[in-house]
mmCIF file of C-alpha atoms and ligand atoms in Angstrom:
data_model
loop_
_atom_site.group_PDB
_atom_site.id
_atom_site.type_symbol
_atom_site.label_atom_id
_atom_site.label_comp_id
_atom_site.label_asym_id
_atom_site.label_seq_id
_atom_site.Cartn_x
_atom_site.Cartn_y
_atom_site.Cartn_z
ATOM 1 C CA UNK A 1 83.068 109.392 93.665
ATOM 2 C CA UNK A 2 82.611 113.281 92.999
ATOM 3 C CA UNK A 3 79.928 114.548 95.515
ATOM 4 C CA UNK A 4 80.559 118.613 94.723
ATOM 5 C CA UNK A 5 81.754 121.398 92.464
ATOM 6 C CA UNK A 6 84.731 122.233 93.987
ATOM 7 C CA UNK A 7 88.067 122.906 92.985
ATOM 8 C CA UNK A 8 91.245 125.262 92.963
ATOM 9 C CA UNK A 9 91.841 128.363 90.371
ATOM 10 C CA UNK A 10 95.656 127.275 90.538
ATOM 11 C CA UNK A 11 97.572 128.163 87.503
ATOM 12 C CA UNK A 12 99.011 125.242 85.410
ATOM 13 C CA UNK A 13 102.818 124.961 85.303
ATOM 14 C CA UNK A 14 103.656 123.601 82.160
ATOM 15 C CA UNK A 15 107.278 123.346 82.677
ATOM 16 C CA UNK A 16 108.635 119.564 82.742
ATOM 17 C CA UNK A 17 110.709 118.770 84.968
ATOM 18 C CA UNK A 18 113.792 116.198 83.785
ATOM 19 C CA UNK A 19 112.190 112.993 86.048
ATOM 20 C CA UNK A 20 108.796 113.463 83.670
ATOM 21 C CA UNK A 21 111.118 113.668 80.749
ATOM 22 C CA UNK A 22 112.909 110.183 81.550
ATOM 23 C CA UNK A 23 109.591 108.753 82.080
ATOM 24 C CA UNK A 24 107.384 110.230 78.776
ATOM 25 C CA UNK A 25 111.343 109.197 77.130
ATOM 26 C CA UNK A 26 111.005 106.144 78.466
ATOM 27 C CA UNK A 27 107.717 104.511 77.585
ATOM 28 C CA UNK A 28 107.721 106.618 73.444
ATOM 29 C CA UNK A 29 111.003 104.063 73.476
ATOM 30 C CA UNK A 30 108.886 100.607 74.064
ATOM 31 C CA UNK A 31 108.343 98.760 71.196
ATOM 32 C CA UNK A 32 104.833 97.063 70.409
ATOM 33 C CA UNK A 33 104.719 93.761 71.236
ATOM 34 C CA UNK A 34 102.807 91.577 69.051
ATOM 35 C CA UNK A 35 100.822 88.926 70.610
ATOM 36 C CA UNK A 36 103.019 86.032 69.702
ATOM 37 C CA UNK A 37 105.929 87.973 70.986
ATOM 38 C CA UNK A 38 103.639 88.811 74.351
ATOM 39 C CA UNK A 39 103.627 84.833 74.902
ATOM 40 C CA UNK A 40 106.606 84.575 75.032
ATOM 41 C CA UNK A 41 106.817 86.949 77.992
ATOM 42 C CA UNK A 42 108.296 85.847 81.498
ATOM 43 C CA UNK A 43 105.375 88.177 82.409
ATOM 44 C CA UNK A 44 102.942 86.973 80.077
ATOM 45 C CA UNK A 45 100.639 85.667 82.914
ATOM 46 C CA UNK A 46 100.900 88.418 85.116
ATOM 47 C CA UNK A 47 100.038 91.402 82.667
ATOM 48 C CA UNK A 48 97.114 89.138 81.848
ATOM 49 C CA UNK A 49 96.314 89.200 85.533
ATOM 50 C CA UNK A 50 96.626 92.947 86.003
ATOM 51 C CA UNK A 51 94.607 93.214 83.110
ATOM 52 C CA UNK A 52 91.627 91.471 84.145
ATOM 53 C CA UNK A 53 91.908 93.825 87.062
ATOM 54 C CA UNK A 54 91.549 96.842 84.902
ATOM 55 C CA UNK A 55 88.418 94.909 83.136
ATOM 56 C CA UNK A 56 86.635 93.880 86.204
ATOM 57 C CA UNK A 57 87.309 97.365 87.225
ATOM 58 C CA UNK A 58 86.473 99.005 84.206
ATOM 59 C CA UNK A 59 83.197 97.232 83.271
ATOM 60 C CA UNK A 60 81.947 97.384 87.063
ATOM 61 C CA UNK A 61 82.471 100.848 87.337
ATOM 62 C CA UNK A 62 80.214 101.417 83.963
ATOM 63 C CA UNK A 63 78.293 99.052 84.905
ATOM 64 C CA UNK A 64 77.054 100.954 88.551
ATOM 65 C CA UNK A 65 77.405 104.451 86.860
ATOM 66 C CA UNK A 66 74.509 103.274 84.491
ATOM 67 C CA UNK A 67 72.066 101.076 86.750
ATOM 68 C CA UNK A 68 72.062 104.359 89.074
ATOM 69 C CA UNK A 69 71.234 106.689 86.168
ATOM 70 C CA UNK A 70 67.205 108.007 86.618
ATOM 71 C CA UNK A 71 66.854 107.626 83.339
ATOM 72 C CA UNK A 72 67.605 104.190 81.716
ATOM 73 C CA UNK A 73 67.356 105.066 78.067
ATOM 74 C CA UNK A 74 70.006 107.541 78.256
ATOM 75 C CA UNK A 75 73.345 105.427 76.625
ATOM 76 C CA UNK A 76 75.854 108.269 76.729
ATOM 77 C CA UNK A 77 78.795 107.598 78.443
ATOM 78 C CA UNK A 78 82.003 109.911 78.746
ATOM 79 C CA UNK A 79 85.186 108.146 80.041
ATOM 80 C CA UNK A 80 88.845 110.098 80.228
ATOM 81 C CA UNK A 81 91.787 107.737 80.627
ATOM 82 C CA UNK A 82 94.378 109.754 82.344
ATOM 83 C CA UNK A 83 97.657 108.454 81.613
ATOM 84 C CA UNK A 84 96.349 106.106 78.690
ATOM 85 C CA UNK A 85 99.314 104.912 77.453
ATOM 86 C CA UNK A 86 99.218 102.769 73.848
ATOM 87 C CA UNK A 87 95.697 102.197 74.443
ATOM 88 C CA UNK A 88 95.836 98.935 75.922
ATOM 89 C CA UNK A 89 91.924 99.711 77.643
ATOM 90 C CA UNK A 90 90.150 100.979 74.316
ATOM 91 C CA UNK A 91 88.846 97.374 74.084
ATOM 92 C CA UNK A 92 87.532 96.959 77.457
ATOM 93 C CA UNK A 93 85.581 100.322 76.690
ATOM 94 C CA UNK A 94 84.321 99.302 73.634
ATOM 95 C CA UNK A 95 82.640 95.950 75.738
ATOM 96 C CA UNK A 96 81.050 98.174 78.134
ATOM 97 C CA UNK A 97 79.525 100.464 75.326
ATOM 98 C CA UNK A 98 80.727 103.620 76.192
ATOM 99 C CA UNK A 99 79.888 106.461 73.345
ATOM 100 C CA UNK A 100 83.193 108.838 73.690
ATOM 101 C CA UNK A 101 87.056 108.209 75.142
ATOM 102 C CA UNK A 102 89.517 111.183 76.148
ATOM 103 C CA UNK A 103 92.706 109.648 76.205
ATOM 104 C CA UNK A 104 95.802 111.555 77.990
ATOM 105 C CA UNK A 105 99.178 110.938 78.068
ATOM 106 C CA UNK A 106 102.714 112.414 78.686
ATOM 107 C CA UNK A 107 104.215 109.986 75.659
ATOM 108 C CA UNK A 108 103.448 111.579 72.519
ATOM 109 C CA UNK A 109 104.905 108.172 70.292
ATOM 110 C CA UNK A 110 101.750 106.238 72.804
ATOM 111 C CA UNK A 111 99.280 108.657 72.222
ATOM 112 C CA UNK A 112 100.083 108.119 68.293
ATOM 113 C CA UNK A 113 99.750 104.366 69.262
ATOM 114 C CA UNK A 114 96.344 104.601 71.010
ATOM 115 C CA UNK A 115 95.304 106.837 67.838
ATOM 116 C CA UNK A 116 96.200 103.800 65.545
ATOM 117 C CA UNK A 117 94.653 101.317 67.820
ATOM 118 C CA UNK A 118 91.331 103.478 67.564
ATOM 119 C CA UNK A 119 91.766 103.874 64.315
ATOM 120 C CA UNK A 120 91.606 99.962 63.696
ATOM 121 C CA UNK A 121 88.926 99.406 65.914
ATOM 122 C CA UNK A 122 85.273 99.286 64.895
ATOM 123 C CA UNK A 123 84.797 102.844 66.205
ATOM 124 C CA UNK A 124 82.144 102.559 68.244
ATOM 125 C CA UNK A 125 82.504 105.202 70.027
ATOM 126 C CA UNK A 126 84.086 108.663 69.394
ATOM 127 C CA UNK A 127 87.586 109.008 70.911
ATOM 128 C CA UNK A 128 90.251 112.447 71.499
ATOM 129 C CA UNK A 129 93.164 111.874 72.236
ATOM 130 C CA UNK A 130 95.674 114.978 74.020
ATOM 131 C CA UNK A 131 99.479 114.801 74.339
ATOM 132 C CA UNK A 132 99.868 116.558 78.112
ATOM 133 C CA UNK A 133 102.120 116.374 81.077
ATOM 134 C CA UNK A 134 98.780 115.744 83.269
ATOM 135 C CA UNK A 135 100.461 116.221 86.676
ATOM 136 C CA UNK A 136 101.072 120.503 85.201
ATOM 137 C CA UNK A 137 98.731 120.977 82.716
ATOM 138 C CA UNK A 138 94.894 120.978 82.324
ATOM 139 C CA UNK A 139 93.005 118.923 80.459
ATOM 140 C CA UNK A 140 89.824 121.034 80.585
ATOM 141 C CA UNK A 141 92.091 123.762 78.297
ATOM 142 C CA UNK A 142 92.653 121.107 75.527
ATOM 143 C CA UNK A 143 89.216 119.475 75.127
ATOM 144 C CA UNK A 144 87.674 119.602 71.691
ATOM 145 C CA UNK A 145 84.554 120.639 74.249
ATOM 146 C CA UNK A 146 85.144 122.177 77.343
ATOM 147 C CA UNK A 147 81.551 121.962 79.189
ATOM 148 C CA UNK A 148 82.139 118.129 78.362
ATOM 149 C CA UNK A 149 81.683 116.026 81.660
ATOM 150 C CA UNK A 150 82.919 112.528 81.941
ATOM 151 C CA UNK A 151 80.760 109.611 83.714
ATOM 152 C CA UNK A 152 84.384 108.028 84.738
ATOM 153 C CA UNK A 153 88.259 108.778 84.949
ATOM 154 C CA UNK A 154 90.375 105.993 85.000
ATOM 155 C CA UNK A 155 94.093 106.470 85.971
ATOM 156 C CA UNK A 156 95.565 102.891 85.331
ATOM 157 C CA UNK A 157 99.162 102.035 86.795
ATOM 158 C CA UNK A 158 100.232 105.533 86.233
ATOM 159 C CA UNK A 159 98.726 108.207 89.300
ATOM 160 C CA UNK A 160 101.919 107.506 91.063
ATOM 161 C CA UNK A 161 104.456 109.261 88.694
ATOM 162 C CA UNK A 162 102.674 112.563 89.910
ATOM 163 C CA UNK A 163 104.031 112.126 93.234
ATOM 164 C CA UNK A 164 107.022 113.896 92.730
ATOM 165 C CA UNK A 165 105.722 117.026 94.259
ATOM 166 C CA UNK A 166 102.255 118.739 95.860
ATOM 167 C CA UNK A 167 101.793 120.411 92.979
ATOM 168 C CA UNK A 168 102.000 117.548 90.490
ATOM 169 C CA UNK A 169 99.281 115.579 92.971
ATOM 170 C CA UNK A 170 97.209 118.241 93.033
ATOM 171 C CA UNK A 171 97.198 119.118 89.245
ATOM 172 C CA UNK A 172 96.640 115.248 88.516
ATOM 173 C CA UNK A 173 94.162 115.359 91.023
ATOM 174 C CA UNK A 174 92.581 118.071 89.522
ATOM 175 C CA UNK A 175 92.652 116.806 85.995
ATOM 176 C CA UNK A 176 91.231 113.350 87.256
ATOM 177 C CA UNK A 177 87.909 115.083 88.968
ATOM 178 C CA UNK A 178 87.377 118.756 87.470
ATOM 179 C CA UNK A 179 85.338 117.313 84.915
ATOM 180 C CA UNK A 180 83.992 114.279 85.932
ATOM 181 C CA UNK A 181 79.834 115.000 86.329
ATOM 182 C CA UNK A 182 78.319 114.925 89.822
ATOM 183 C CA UNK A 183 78.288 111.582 90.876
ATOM 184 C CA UNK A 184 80.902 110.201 88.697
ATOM 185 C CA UNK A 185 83.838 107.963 89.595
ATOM 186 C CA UNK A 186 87.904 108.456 89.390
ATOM 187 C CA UNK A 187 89.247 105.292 89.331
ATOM 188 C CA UNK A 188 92.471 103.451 89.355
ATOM 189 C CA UNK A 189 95.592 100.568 90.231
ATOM 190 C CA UNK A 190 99.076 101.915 91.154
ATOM 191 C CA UNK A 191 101.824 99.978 93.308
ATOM 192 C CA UNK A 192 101.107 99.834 97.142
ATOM 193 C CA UNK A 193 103.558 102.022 98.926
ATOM 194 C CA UNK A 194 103.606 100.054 102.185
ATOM 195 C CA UNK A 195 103.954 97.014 100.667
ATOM 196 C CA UNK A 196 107.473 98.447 98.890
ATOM 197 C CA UNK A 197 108.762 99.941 102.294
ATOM 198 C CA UNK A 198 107.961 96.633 103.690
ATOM 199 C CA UNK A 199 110.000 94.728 101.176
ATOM 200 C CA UNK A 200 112.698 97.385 101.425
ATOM 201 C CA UNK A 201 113.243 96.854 105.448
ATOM 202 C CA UNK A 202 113.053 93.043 105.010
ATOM 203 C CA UNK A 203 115.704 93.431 102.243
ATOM 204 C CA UNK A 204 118.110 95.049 104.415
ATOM 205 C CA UNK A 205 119.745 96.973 101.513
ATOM 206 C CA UNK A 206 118.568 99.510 99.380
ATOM 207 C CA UNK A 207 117.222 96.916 96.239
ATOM 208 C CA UNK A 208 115.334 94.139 96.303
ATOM 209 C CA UNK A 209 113.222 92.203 93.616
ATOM 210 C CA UNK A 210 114.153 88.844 91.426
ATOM 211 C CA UNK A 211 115.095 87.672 88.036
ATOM 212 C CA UNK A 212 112.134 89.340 86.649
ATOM 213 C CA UNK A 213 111.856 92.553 88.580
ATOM 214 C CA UNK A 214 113.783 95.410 91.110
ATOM 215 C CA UNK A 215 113.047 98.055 92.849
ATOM 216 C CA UNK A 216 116.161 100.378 93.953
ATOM 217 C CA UNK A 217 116.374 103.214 96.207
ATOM 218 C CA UNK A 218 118.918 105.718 97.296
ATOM 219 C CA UNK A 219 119.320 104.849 100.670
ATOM 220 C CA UNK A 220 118.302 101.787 102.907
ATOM 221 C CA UNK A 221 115.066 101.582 104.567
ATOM 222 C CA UNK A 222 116.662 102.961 107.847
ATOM 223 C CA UNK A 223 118.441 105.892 106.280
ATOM 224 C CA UNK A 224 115.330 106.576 104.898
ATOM 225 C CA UNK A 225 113.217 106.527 107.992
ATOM 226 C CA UNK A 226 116.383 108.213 109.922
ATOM 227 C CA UNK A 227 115.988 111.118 107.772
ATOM 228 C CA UNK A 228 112.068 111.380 107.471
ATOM 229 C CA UNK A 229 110.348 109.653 104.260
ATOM 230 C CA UNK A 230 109.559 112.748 102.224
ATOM 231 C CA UNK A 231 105.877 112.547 101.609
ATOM 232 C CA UNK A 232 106.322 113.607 97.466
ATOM 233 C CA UNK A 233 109.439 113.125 95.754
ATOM 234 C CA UNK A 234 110.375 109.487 97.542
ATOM 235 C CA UNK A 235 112.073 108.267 94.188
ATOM 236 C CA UNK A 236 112.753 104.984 93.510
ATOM 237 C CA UNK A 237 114.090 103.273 90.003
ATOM 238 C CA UNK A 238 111.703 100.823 89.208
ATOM 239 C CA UNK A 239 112.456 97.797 86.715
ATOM 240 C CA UNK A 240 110.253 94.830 85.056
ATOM 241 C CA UNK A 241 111.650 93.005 82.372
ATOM 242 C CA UNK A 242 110.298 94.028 78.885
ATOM 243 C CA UNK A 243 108.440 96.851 80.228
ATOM 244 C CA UNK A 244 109.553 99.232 82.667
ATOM 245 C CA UNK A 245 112.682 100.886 83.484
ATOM 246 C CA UNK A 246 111.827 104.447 85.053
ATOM 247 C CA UNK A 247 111.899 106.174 88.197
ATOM 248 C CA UNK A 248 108.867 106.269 90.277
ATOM 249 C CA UNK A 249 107.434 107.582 93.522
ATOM 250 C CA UNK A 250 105.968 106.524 96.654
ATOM 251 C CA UNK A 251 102.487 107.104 97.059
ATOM 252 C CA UNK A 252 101.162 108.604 100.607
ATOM 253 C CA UNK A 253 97.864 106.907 100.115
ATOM 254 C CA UNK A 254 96.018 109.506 103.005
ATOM 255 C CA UNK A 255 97.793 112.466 101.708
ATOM 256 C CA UNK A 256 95.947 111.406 98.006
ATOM 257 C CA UNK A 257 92.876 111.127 99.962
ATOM 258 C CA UNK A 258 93.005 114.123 101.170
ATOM 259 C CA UNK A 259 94.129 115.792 98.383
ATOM 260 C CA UNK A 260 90.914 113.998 96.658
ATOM 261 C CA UNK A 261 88.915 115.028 99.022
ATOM 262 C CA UNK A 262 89.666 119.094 98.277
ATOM 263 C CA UNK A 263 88.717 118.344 95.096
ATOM 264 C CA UNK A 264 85.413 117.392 96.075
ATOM 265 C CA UNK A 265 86.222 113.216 95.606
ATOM 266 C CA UNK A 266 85.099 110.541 98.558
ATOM 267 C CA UNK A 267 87.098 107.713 98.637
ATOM 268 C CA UNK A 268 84.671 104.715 98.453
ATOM 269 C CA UNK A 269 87.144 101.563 98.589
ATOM 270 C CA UNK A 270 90.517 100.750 97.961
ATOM 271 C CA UNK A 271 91.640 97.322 97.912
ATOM 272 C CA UNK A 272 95.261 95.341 97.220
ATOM 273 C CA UNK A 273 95.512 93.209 94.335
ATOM 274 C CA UNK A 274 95.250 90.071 96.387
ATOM 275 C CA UNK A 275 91.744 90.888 98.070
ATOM 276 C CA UNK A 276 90.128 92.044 94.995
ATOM 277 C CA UNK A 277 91.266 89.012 93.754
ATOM 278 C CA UNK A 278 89.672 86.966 96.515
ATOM 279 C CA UNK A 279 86.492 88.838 96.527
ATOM 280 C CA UNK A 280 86.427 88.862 92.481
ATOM 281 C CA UNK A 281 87.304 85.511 91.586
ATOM 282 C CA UNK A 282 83.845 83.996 92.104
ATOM 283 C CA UNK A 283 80.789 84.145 89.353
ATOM 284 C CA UNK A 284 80.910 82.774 86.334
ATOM 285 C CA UNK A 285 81.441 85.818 84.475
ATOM 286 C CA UNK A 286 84.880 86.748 86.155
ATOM 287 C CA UNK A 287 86.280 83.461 86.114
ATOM 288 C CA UNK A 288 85.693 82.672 82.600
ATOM 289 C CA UNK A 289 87.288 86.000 81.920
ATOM 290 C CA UNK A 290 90.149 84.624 83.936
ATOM 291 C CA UNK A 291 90.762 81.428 81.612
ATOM 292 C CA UNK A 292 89.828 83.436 78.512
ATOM 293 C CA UNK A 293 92.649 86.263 78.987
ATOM 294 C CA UNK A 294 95.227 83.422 80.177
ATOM 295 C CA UNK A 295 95.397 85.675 83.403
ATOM 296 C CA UNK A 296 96.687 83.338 85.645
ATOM 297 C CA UNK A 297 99.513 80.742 85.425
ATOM 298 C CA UNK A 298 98.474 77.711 86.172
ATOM 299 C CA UNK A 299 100.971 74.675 85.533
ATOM 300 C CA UNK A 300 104.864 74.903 85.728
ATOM 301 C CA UNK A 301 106.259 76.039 81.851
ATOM 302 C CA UNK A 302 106.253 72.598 80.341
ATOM 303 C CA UNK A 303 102.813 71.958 81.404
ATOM 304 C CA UNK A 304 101.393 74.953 79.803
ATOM 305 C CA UNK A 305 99.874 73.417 76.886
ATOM 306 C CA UNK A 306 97.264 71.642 79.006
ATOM 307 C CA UNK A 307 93.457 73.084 78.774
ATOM 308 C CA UNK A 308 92.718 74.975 81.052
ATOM 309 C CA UNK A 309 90.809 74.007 84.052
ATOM 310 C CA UNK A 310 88.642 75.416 86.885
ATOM 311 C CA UNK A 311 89.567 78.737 88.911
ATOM 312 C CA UNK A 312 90.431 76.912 92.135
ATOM 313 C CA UNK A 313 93.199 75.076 90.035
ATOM 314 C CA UNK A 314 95.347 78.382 89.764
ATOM 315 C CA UNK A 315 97.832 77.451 92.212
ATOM 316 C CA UNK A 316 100.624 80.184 91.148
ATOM 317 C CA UNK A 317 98.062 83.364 92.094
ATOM 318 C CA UNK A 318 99.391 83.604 95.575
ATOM 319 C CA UNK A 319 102.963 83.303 94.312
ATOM 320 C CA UNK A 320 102.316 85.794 91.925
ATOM 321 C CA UNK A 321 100.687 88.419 94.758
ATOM 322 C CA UNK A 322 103.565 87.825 97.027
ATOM 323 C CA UNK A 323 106.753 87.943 94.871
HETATM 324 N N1 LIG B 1 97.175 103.354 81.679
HETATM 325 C C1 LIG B 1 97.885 102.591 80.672
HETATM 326 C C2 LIG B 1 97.640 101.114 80.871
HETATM 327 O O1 LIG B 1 97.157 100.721 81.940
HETATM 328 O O2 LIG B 1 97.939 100.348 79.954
HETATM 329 C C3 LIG B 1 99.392 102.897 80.670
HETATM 330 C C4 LIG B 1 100.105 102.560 81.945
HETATM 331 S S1 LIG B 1 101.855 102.802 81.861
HETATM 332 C C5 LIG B 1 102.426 101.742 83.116
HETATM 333 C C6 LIG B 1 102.083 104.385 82.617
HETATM 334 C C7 LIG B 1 101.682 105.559 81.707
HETATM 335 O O3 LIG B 1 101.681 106.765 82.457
HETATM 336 C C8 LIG B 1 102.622 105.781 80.529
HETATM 337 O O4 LIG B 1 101.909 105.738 79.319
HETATM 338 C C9 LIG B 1 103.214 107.158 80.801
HETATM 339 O O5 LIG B 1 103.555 107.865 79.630
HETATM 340 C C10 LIG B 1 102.077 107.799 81.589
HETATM 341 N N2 LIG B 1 102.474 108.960 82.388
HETATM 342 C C11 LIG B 1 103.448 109.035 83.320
HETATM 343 N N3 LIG B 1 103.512 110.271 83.838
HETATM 344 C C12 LIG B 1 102.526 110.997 83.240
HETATM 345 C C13 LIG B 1 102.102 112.340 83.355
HETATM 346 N N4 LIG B 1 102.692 113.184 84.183
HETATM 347 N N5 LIG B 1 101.066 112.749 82.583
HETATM 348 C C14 LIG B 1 100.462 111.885 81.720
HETATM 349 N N6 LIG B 1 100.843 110.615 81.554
HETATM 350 C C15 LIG B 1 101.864 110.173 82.307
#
């Protein structure tokens, strides 16, 4: 949550460097799944299940930005998706009745597809969309309205790309809170850090994953530690069938704090996939969003075609969350 006007004069670098290059190259190469083709996924169920995250997210955050708003009537909302890919939110705005989207992203060919996914939307609300390296350029220089101020940034499965250097984190940072109003919220999911190191020391080697995913570094876990985990720039090539093939950095989660924290933001939770879950699950709302976006797998493949039953059925959730 922003609590005060404060932030650096720093001069944006707009240089990119070759690692931001592989990954903007990277995800203007993915081709646009149709839904019928999205079924077919091996990781159908759990894109379904990271995006119910983003939606219980999403429409919570909205929903506690408005109920603390002094005046009621007032139905503006302002939301800037840093690092907004294809789009894949724009519908989960439109549900929560925001009135204007800022999209940003490094991929100009997914900023072109979050354009045409607007663009075939009802239009509810008004949308701008910018083509930036976020982690070296401002945002505030390429609004259509500068003195805008957003209620919310959301930074969806894509804040940890920045942490190839201080500079990147703090420009992100930056970006994410400069123009968020006084009491807004920055938001956001990215891989847990401490759960990869873990999984990297168990492992023994310097990969690990499973038919599905891997993660590979350059060294073991204890050449790593030998030689000091560099706090920005810990690179690791990151792979998930269908969708990702990139490098990707560690995140520091107390040096992001901090950094936040210069920038005037106060951490109020952070949570792993798993407890959210837990502490989510529950209410009807939530759970029929769970059987409605096919978010969790319940039977073995064969089974699949059988209705769908009650949340305590989903007996794969754990397996998911731990492999
Ligand atoms: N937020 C979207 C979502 O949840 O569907 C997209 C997530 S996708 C896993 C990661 C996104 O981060 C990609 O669209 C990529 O182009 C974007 N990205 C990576 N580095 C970036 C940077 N430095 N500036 C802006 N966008 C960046």
């Amino acid at each position: 949550i922003r609590y005060q006007n404060q932030y650096d004069n720093q001069t944006s670098n707009s240089q990119s460097s070759s690692i931001s290059s592989i990954v903007a190259n990277h995800y203007n190469s993915i081709h646009n799944n149709d839904i019928q083709e999205r079924k077919k996924s091996r990781i159908y169920y759990m894109r379904n299940f990271n995006n119910w995250v983003k939606s219980i997210i999403i429409r919570d955050t909205i929903k506690l930005l408005r109920s603390e708003r002094d005046d009621k009537n007032d139905t503006e909302f302002i939301v800037h998706d840093l690092a907004c890919g294809k789009g894949g939110d724009l519908t989960k705005y439109e549900k929560s009745q925001i009135t204007h989207f800022i999209g940003s992203d490094i991929a100009s060919v997914s900023i072109e597809h979050c354009k045409e996914r607007y663009g075939n939307s009802r239009k509810y609300f008004k949308a701008e969309f910018i083509n930036a390296d976020c982690s070296r350029e401002l945002i505030k220089d390429k609004l259509s309205d500068p003195n805008i101020r957003f209620d919310m940034t959301s930074c969806q499965f894509s804040f940890h790309y920045c942490f190839e250097s201080y500079d990147q984190v703090r420009t992100m940072v930056r970006n994410a809170s400069e123009c968020l109003k006084i009491g807004g919220i920055f938001c956001g999911t990215m891989p847990d850090s401490i759960e990869v190191m873990r999984r990297l020391k168990e492992c023994g080697t310097n990969q690990f994953g499973n038919d599905v995913y891997s993660i590979k570094f350059d060294k073991t876990y204890d050449e790593m530690t030998a030689a000091g985990i560099s706090l920005f720039g810990a690179k690791y090539d990151f792979h998930l069938e269908e969708v990702v093939d990139c490098p990707e950095f560690l995140v520091y989660f107390p040096i992001m704090e901090e950094i936040c924290e210069s920038y005037g933001l106060k951490l109020i939770f952070k949570k792993r996939f798993d407890e959210f879950y837990e502490e989510n699950r529950e209410g009807d709302d939530n759970s029929r969003l769970l059987n409605f976006m096919e978010a969790l797998e319940k039977y073995p493949p064969k089974d699949r075609e059988r209705p769908m039953g009650k949340p305590e059925d989903y007996r794969h959730i754990r397996e998911y969350l731990q492999n």
